[in-house]
Structure formats: C-alpha cells, structure tokens
Amino acid sequence: MEAKAYSSATNITLSPLRARAVPDVPEDVDFLMEHLNDPNYDYHNDPSSPRSSNTDVESYELEHKKAASLSVDYSTAASDFDTESRTESRYSRTETPASAFEYDDESPYPEVRAAVSSIDDPTMPVNTFRMWFLGLFYTILVSGINQIFSMRYPSVIVTGIVAQLTALPLGKGLERVLPTTQFRTFGYVWSFNPGPFNIKEHVLITVMANVVVGGAYATDIVATQRVFYNQSLSFSYEMTLTLSIQLLGFALGGLLRQFLVYPSSMIWPGALVSSALFNTLHKTYGKQERRHISREKFFCIAMACSFVWYWVPGYLWTGLSVFNWVCWIAPSNVVVNTLFGTSTGLGMGLLTLDWSMISYIGSPLVTPWWSEANTGAGLVICIWIIAPIIYYTNTFFTAYLPMSSYQSFDNTGLPYDPTQIVTDSQFDGTKYEAYSPVFMPATLAVAYGVAFAAFSSVVVHTFLWYRNDIARRFRRSLKDERDVHARLMQAYPEVPQLWYAILGCAMIILLFVAIEIFPTELPVWAACVAMALAALLSVPVGMLQAITNQQIALQVLHELAGGYMLPGKPVANMIFKAVAYIGTNQAVGFSGDLKLGHYMKVPPRLMFCAQVMAAFISSFVVIIVQNWMFANVVDICQPTQSDGFICPSTGAFATASLIWGGVGPARLFSPGGMYNSLLWFFLIGAALPIPFYYLARRFPLSYWRYINIPIFFAGLGALPPGTGVNYSSWLLVGFIFQWFMRRYHFRWWMRYNYILSAALDAGVALSLLVIFFCVQMPKGGINLNWWGNTAWQNTADALGTPLYVMPPGKTFGPSTW
C-alpha cells in the first residue's frame, strides 16, 4: 500500500515514499557490525554480503526517483548516486556534500537504509497510559531485579532485549482489555486505549528499560562506604549522591545532540540493531507461521526450559555451576586448584552448566564471533600464560596470595583491612607504615596492566583506522545534514536546550550539596574537574561509539588522575571517578537512545521525559533495594556469604578505592613503586595496533583484518571477579552459535538467535528470584547439604590457598614501604 505524502515542519511537501521491506536484524546489520575494523573491505562487491541480492533494485529505484525529481539527465544522476550513496559508508574515503541527500527519500548510508524505515505517521499516539504504565513497570522491575543480582556471583542481568520482546505481547494485551472511553482533562482529550498498541509506544517502553539496565553506579560507592569503611550513611546522602551522578550525564548528552544525534554520519550501529528488531517484531506479530515455530512461542518455550534447568546448577547441584571437576579429584593440590579452580583459580576447566556463569561477561549469542575470538586470545595470552608466569616466579610476591581475586591483601596473606590505614575517611600514612603495603593477586595486577594497554591501544587503533572518517565527520557534524529521518523529525517540537541546562544545573547543585554537607572529602574544585573531564571526553568517545560501536574504558584513567589530585582520600577518589566516568557514559548512552528515537520517529520531548523519569525513579528503587538487602541478607558482601551475595563489583570497587585513593598511585606505580613495571603496558598497548594495521592493509582479504587489539585487551575487563571459566564457556557457546550455527544454519540463526539469548536471560532471572525468595530466604531457608553442594567448597580453590602459606606471625614482602 502506498504511503501518504508527508508535509514536514518546514512545509515542504514530499513525494510519496515507498514502504520498504525491513530485513531481519542478524542478516543485515550484524554483517556490517562484524566488519567495523576493516575500512578497506568492499562488502558491496562481495557476493557473500546478505545485501547483494537487493542492493541493485533499491539503488535503481532511488536513482530513478532522483532523476525525476531533479529533472536532470538520468545517466548523470545515476552516476552521482553510485559514487555518493551506494558506496558511501563509514569505510568510505570520499567526501559527500551535505546537500547531496538533503531532500532524498532515503538515508545516504546503506547500513541505515537496511535497518530503518523511511516513512512516518505523525498522528500515531505515543503519550499513552499504556506506554507510561509498562514503561514504569519495567523501570521498577528491571532496576530492582538487576540491583539484587549485581550483588551476587554469579549474577545475571535482565537486559533491555527482554523488555523489548515481552513488552509487545503485554502492550497488545492492554490494547484488548483497556476501555476505549475518552476523557477530557483541562481541554486535553485522552483515552486509556487510544487504538492499536504501536511501535513508538514499544520503543519508549524499551528505552525506559534500557536506561536502568546498568543500575546506578553510585550504589557501589554507598556499599563500599558502608561495608569497607564502616561509615553510617543517611538515606538523604545516598539519594542526593545517586541522583546527581546518575542524571548529570543525561543533561550533558542533551547538549551534545548537534554532534552525536542530528548528523546522519553518526549512524550508531547499536541503534540500527534495535531499530531493525522493532520493525521485524511489529511486522510479524500475530501472523501464523506455517513452516516453523513463531518467535513468541520459541521465546516462551526457551524461557521455561531455562527456568527449570537453572534449579539444577543454581540449587540442587551447585557444583555444576562452578564445575571445577579437576579440583574435585585433587582437592588439596594447590597447583591443580590454582590452574583449574573457578573461585580463586584460573578456571582452565573450560566448561560450566550454568547460564549465569556463561553470560556473566555478556551474552555470547550477541557478540560477533570475530570479537569473541579476539577476547579469547587475550584470555589465553594474558591470563593463562602471563598470569601463571608472574605467579609461579613470585613476581610482586603473588605466590603468597590466591592466584585470582578482586581483593587486595596484606603482608600476612589476609585480605587487606582498609580500616587499619584510614582515619576519618582519609589515608593515614603512619598507620600505613605500621600495618602493611598493598599486595595484588596475579590476575588483578595483570588486569590493571591490561586496562592501561586497552586505553592506549584504543587511541592508536582509532587514529590509524578512523582518523580520516572522524575528521571528516567532525567537520560535517557542524552542518545541518538533513537526511530523510532528520526531515521527518521536523514534525515534532525539539527539546529546548534550556531544559537540559536546567537539569544539568540542578544536578550540579545537588552534587555540591552532597559533597559539602556529607563526609565525602571531595572538594568542589575536584568535582568541577571531574565534570570537565566528562564533558571533554563525551564528544570524542561518543563519536567513536557512534561510528565504530567501540567503547573506551575510562575508569582506570579517572582513578589514576583522582589518585594524584586527591592523595589519601579513598572516598573522594570513588566519587571523582563516578562523576567523570558516569558523566561521559550516561551522555553517550543517552545520545544513543536519542538516535534510536530519531530513527523510530519518536517525539523528542517524550523521549526526554521518559528517559529522565526512568533514571529518576530507578535511583530511588536501587537505593531502597540495596538498603533492604543489607538489612535482610545475612553476611552480605562477605566472601563467605552462603547464597553467593558476595558483592563482587563492590569488592572490586573497594579495592580500587584503596589502591588509587588510599595508598595512591604515587606509592604503587611511580618510579620505585612495587608495580611501576605495569606502566609498560601503556607502551605495549600503543605499539601493538601498528603492525596489525599495516598487515591488514597489505593483505586486506586475510584474517589480519579481524585482529582488534583494543578488544584483545578491553574484553578482559571482567577479570577479576570473573574467572577463566566464565570466558572459556562464553567462547565455547559463542563458537557454536556465532560461528557454526550462523555459518551452517543461517536461517535458524537469523530467526531465533537473539530470541534464545533473551529467553535464557529471562528464565535464569526468574528462577533466581523464585529460588531466593521462596526457598533460600524464608525462615532461614532450605539448604541441601550433600556432596554435590559441598565438595567444591572444600577445595584449595574455594579456600583461596596460596602456593606459599605464611606461618602464623610471619610476614612477606619488602622491609620498608
């Protein structure tokens, strides 16, 4: 059916737009995402490209329309299109005039044309009761559940795709049951059920869920102060700190729209995946599948199977979760346990039967195989080769400690006690000299070195591969590049910059109140420096992610800067890092959601209100849930917690605050410091991308183009508290689905792969809730004490036995520090 002509806000009448068929997500978009780091790969001429079959037809239609609308010679128009649109992509090296597609009915970028619909219905109801009801429902549910799971190891995260898949049938259900009666309120006519549940309502619901998936970063600050520094915290402090840090980045993201959202050159590959999936779901919903099971039915069956199976490794036989079967054979052999253990060992057992362990670092069914392979190479070289060499040569005195742990230790081999070196939340040098230097386990030391290398490698890799694209697109981002999507969005009033400025000022004032009234030890000038860092890094980091879909890990950089600026102040260092890191992270994430709304033609003001409301409410939810957990879960955040609520992220957060904010980088990493040699990783990370870049340029069709050094290093960011078994099982499942199934059963993979990932996550999450609240928690819980649940806890791996055990009263390490 032919679409109606659309009149934009500039009163320019467009010619009728054809309704394009939207391809499946994995078939088209994932193909492009796999080739993000090879700018010389000509996928248009590759017969294996999934678009090769329809590109010519689509190009011809566009060429014909352009020739007719511009009244120019057709051969000239076709030639222009071939050189400007058909070959233009992030890999292109040619400049496209901003006006070339100003009034075209398609995006100049083929990857956008493949995933995003170029028509819109401005009369579609979006600000509906259904949208707000389901959006707030997912905001509260997802943020609360993920906050509980974030304090457990292994944990599982309810991802945005779960909300995306389940919101559609729920919305359709409300469409059937809600009354259609119209009401008039202050002259505004509205109804609980204004018509069919539509794609724009669905987008806003999913965006609200996406906003809260990662929780609130400040909760780890609060937990660290409570558990590791024994500070009594008021609810007002927790809320002012969480709200100010969580919402500051949203205000910053809104001010960056002209750089990260409006330009058509900022394509945001992640938004393309979501856009294509939205279109596919609404295109196929409710239709009978004749030759295969429907996606909705497949999701329900897979989720039910996941729910039932998790009872086995999650409760009935917990040994199948860690599955360190080699350690069961030799429970007292320290060497065997350090290599094959999954609690404090390297996890070389390769396999686990627990999906929450497999997906601990992210779903292996979503990440492209080439990226997983790079991470696997990093695991083998850095963790399974370099870390054992460090450990068994007793470098940094690591042989006196467990092989792998997110904790730091003192010179007796016990976990480092921060209260021994802190007075009134500040580092006490006298106490430090009387107590002990800080010692890091082998994997933690390697993890910091890898973080250094990841930062420098991303900078060099990006410069080598994308310097021309970034320079060109930065220049073009300052222009009004109006593709079809920008023109269609002119039908909706934009969010005034004043709204973002007011939100930003309010959050800055709230942050100043938190750091001045409460015991944070963070001076106002340092908070201003952190906000300045967040603002300065938002544009380049956002542009890199919008163009390349690559993220830069900045936490260690901020910890290093904060450690030198604020020596001896661990709490201040945590807040400094949080403000700087989350400011950038939230700004970039907010911009990505704005781009998704841009592609899906969601009114910008509604998008703003939905995102801010979700972030605001989730801040209260996560604090309330965390306080409830501390009040009701016995031994929470202790290594011996029986149900796995050991707070791994909080432990890593506390260790970082101690290393960077307490003892400080000057004592540890400056010349003469024990870990000064780890700074060589900066140089290693900067140097490694260079030879692989030239090899890929020299042999553009070889496997060299798949080697990505930033992913090689940054992919290990979950180690520790993650262990090798999390990565090895993740790689094994990724190989099965992202290589084998995709290559030999592509139609199945295209139809069900992402659905299976969401179903497994949802099933485990639901099973975890039922087990915890119905079995483990009431009246002390029901515990199954048998070999399958206790044997793995009585090994040298679970006990953290080091290679060299210090006799009582003896110490190791340097005599002075």
Short mmCIF file of N, CA and C in Angstrom, two decimals, residues 368-428:
data_model
loop_
_atom_site.label_atom_id
_atom_site.label_comp_id
_atom_site.label_asym_id
_atom_site.label_seq_id
_atom_site.Cartn_x
_atom_site.Cartn_y
_atom_site.Cartn_z
N PRO A 368 29.63 -10.64 18.07
CA PRO A 368 30.14 -11.32 16.87
C PRO A 368 31.31 -12.25 17.20
N TRP A 369 31.43 -13.32 16.43
CA TRP A 369 32.46 -14.32 16.73
C TRP A 369 33.86 -13.75 16.61
N TRP A 370 34.09 -12.88 15.64
CA TRP A 370 35.46 -12.35 15.49
C TRP A 370 35.85 -11.57 16.75
N SER A 371 34.90 -10.88 17.36
CA SER A 371 35.19 -10.14 18.59
C SER A 371 35.44 -11.11 19.74
N GLU A 372 34.64 -12.17 19.83
CA GLU A 372 34.85 -13.16 20.87
C GLU A 372 36.20 -13.84 20.72
N ALA A 373 36.61 -14.08 19.48
CA ALA A 373 37.91 -14.73 19.25
C ALA A 373 39.05 -13.83 19.72
N ASN A 374 38.93 -12.52 19.49
CA ASN A 374 39.95 -11.59 19.99
C ASN A 374 40.03 -11.64 21.51
N THR A 375 38.87 -11.66 22.17
CA THR A 375 38.85 -11.73 23.62
C THR A 375 39.44 -13.06 24.10
N GLY A 376 39.13 -14.16 23.39
CA GLY A 376 39.68 -15.45 23.76
C GLY A 376 41.21 -15.47 23.66
N ALA A 377 41.74 -14.84 22.63
CA ALA A 377 43.20 -14.76 22.51
C ALA A 377 43.79 -13.97 23.67
N GLY A 378 43.11 -12.89 24.06
CA GLY A 378 43.56 -12.12 25.21
C GLY A 378 43.54 -12.93 26.49
N LEU A 379 42.50 -13.77 26.66
CA LEU A 379 42.41 -14.62 27.83
C LEU A 379 43.59 -15.59 27.90
N VAL A 380 43.87 -16.27 26.79
CA VAL A 380 44.94 -17.26 26.78
C VAL A 380 46.30 -16.62 27.05
N ILE A 381 46.59 -15.52 26.36
CA ILE A 381 47.92 -14.91 26.47
C ILE A 381 48.10 -14.19 27.81
N CYS A 382 47.13 -13.36 28.18
CA CYS A 382 47.30 -12.51 29.37
C CYS A 382 47.01 -13.25 30.67
N ILE A 383 45.98 -14.09 30.68
CA ILE A 383 45.55 -14.72 31.93
C ILE A 383 46.10 -16.13 32.08
N TRP A 384 46.09 -16.91 31.02
CA TRP A 384 46.53 -18.29 31.15
C TRP A 384 48.01 -18.49 30.87
N ILE A 385 48.71 -17.46 30.39
CA ILE A 385 50.16 -17.58 30.18
C ILE A 385 50.92 -16.58 31.05
N ILE A 386 50.61 -15.28 30.91
CA ILE A 386 51.36 -14.25 31.64
C ILE A 386 51.09 -14.33 33.14
N ALA A 387 49.80 -14.48 33.53
CA ALA A 387 49.49 -14.52 34.97
C ALA A 387 50.16 -15.69 35.68
N PRO A 388 50.15 -16.93 35.14
CA PRO A 388 50.88 -18.01 35.83
C PRO A 388 52.39 -17.76 35.90
N ILE A 389 52.95 -17.14 34.86
CA ILE A 389 54.39 -16.84 34.92
C ILE A 389 54.67 -15.89 36.08
N ILE A 390 53.84 -14.86 36.21
CA ILE A 390 54.00 -13.92 37.33
C ILE A 390 53.84 -14.65 38.66
N TYR A 391 52.85 -15.54 38.72
CA TYR A 391 52.55 -16.20 39.99
C TYR A 391 53.64 -17.17 40.41
N TYR A 392 54.05 -18.05 39.50
CA TYR A 392 54.99 -19.09 39.87
C TYR A 392 56.43 -18.59 39.95
N THR A 393 56.71 -17.40 39.46
CA THR A 393 58.02 -16.77 39.69
C THR A 393 57.97 -15.84 40.90
N ASN A 394 56.83 -15.80 41.55
CA ASN A 394 56.63 -14.98 42.76
C ASN A 394 56.89 -13.49 42.50
N THR A 395 56.64 -13.05 41.28
CA THR A 395 56.74 -11.63 40.97
C THR A 395 55.67 -10.87 41.77
N PHE A 396 56.05 -9.74 42.30
CA PHE A 396 55.16 -8.93 43.15
C PHE A 396 54.69 -9.71 44.39
N PHE A 397 55.42 -10.78 44.78
CA PHE A 397 55.07 -11.61 45.94
C PHE A 397 53.69 -12.25 45.78
N THR A 398 53.30 -12.53 44.55
CA THR A 398 51.95 -13.05 44.30
C THR A 398 51.79 -14.50 44.75
N ALA A 399 52.89 -15.26 44.89
CA ALA A 399 52.76 -16.67 45.28
C ALA A 399 52.29 -16.83 46.72
N TYR A 400 52.34 -15.75 47.50
CA TYR A 400 51.82 -15.81 48.87
C TYR A 400 50.32 -15.51 48.93
N LEU A 401 49.71 -15.29 47.76
CA LEU A 401 48.31 -14.90 47.68
C LEU A 401 47.55 -15.89 46.80
N PRO A 402 46.24 -15.87 46.83
CA PRO A 402 45.49 -16.66 45.84
C PRO A 402 45.84 -16.22 44.43
N MET A 403 45.71 -17.12 43.49
CA MET A 403 46.03 -16.79 42.11
C MET A 403 45.13 -15.69 41.57
N SER A 404 43.83 -15.76 41.85
CA SER A 404 42.88 -14.80 41.29
C SER A 404 41.92 -14.33 42.37
N SER A 405 41.78 -13.03 42.50
CA SER A 405 40.84 -12.45 43.45
C SER A 405 40.69 -10.97 43.13
N TYR A 406 39.50 -10.43 43.42
CA TYR A 406 39.30 -9.00 43.25
C TYR A 406 39.75 -8.23 44.50
N GLN A 407 40.15 -8.95 45.55
CA GLN A 407 40.59 -8.31 46.78
C GLN A 407 42.08 -8.02 46.75
N SER A 408 42.51 -7.07 47.57
CA SER A 408 43.93 -6.84 47.82
C SER A 408 44.27 -7.46 49.18
N PHE A 409 45.57 -7.68 49.45
CA PHE A 409 45.98 -8.42 50.63
C PHE A 409 47.11 -7.69 51.36
N ASP A 410 47.29 -8.08 52.64
CA ASP A 410 48.39 -7.51 53.41
C ASP A 410 49.56 -8.49 53.42
N ASN A 411 50.61 -8.17 54.20
CA ASN A 411 51.83 -8.98 54.16
C ASN A 411 51.75 -10.25 55.01
N THR A 412 50.57 -10.57 55.51
CA THR A 412 50.38 -11.87 56.15
C THR A 412 49.56 -12.81 55.26
N GLY A 413 49.12 -12.32 54.12
CA GLY A 413 48.31 -13.12 53.21
C GLY A 413 46.82 -13.01 53.47
N LEU A 414 46.41 -12.17 54.40
CA LEU A 414 45.00 -11.97 54.68
C LEU A 414 44.45 -10.80 53.87
N PRO A 415 43.14 -10.75 53.63
CA PRO A 415 42.57 -9.60 52.91
C PRO A 415 42.93 -8.29 53.58
N TYR A 416 43.27 -7.31 52.78
CA TYR A 416 43.70 -6.01 53.30
C TYR A 416 42.54 -5.34 54.03
N ASP A 417 42.81 -4.84 55.21
CA ASP A 417 41.79 -4.19 56.03
C ASP A 417 41.93 -2.68 55.88
N PRO A 418 41.06 -2.02 55.12
CA PRO A 418 41.22 -0.58 54.91
C PRO A 418 41.05 0.24 56.18
N THR A 419 40.33 -0.28 57.16
CA THR A 419 40.15 0.48 58.39
C THR A 419 41.47 0.65 59.16
N GLN A 420 42.47 -0.20 58.83
CA GLN A 420 43.76 -0.11 59.51
C GLN A 420 44.59 1.08 59.03
N ILE A 421 44.25 1.64 57.88
CA ILE A 421 45.07 2.73 57.33
C ILE A 421 44.27 3.99 57.06
N VAL A 422 43.03 4.01 57.53
CA VAL A 422 42.15 5.15 57.26
C VAL A 422 41.70 5.76 58.58
N THR A 423 41.78 7.07 58.66
CA THR A 423 41.28 7.81 59.81
C THR A 423 40.32 8.87 59.31
N ASP A 424 39.07 8.79 59.72
CA ASP A 424 38.04 9.74 59.27
C ASP A 424 37.99 9.81 57.74
N SER A 425 37.97 8.66 57.12
CA SER A 425 37.84 8.52 55.66
C SER A 425 39.05 9.03 54.90
N GLN A 426 40.15 9.33 55.57
CA GLN A 426 41.37 9.78 54.90
C GLN A 426 42.50 8.81 55.20
N PHE A 427 43.41 8.71 54.24
CA PHE A 427 44.55 7.84 54.38
C PHE A 427 45.47 8.34 55.48
N ASP A 428 45.92 7.44 56.33
CA ASP A 428 46.80 7.77 57.45
C ASP A 428 48.15 7.11 57.19
#
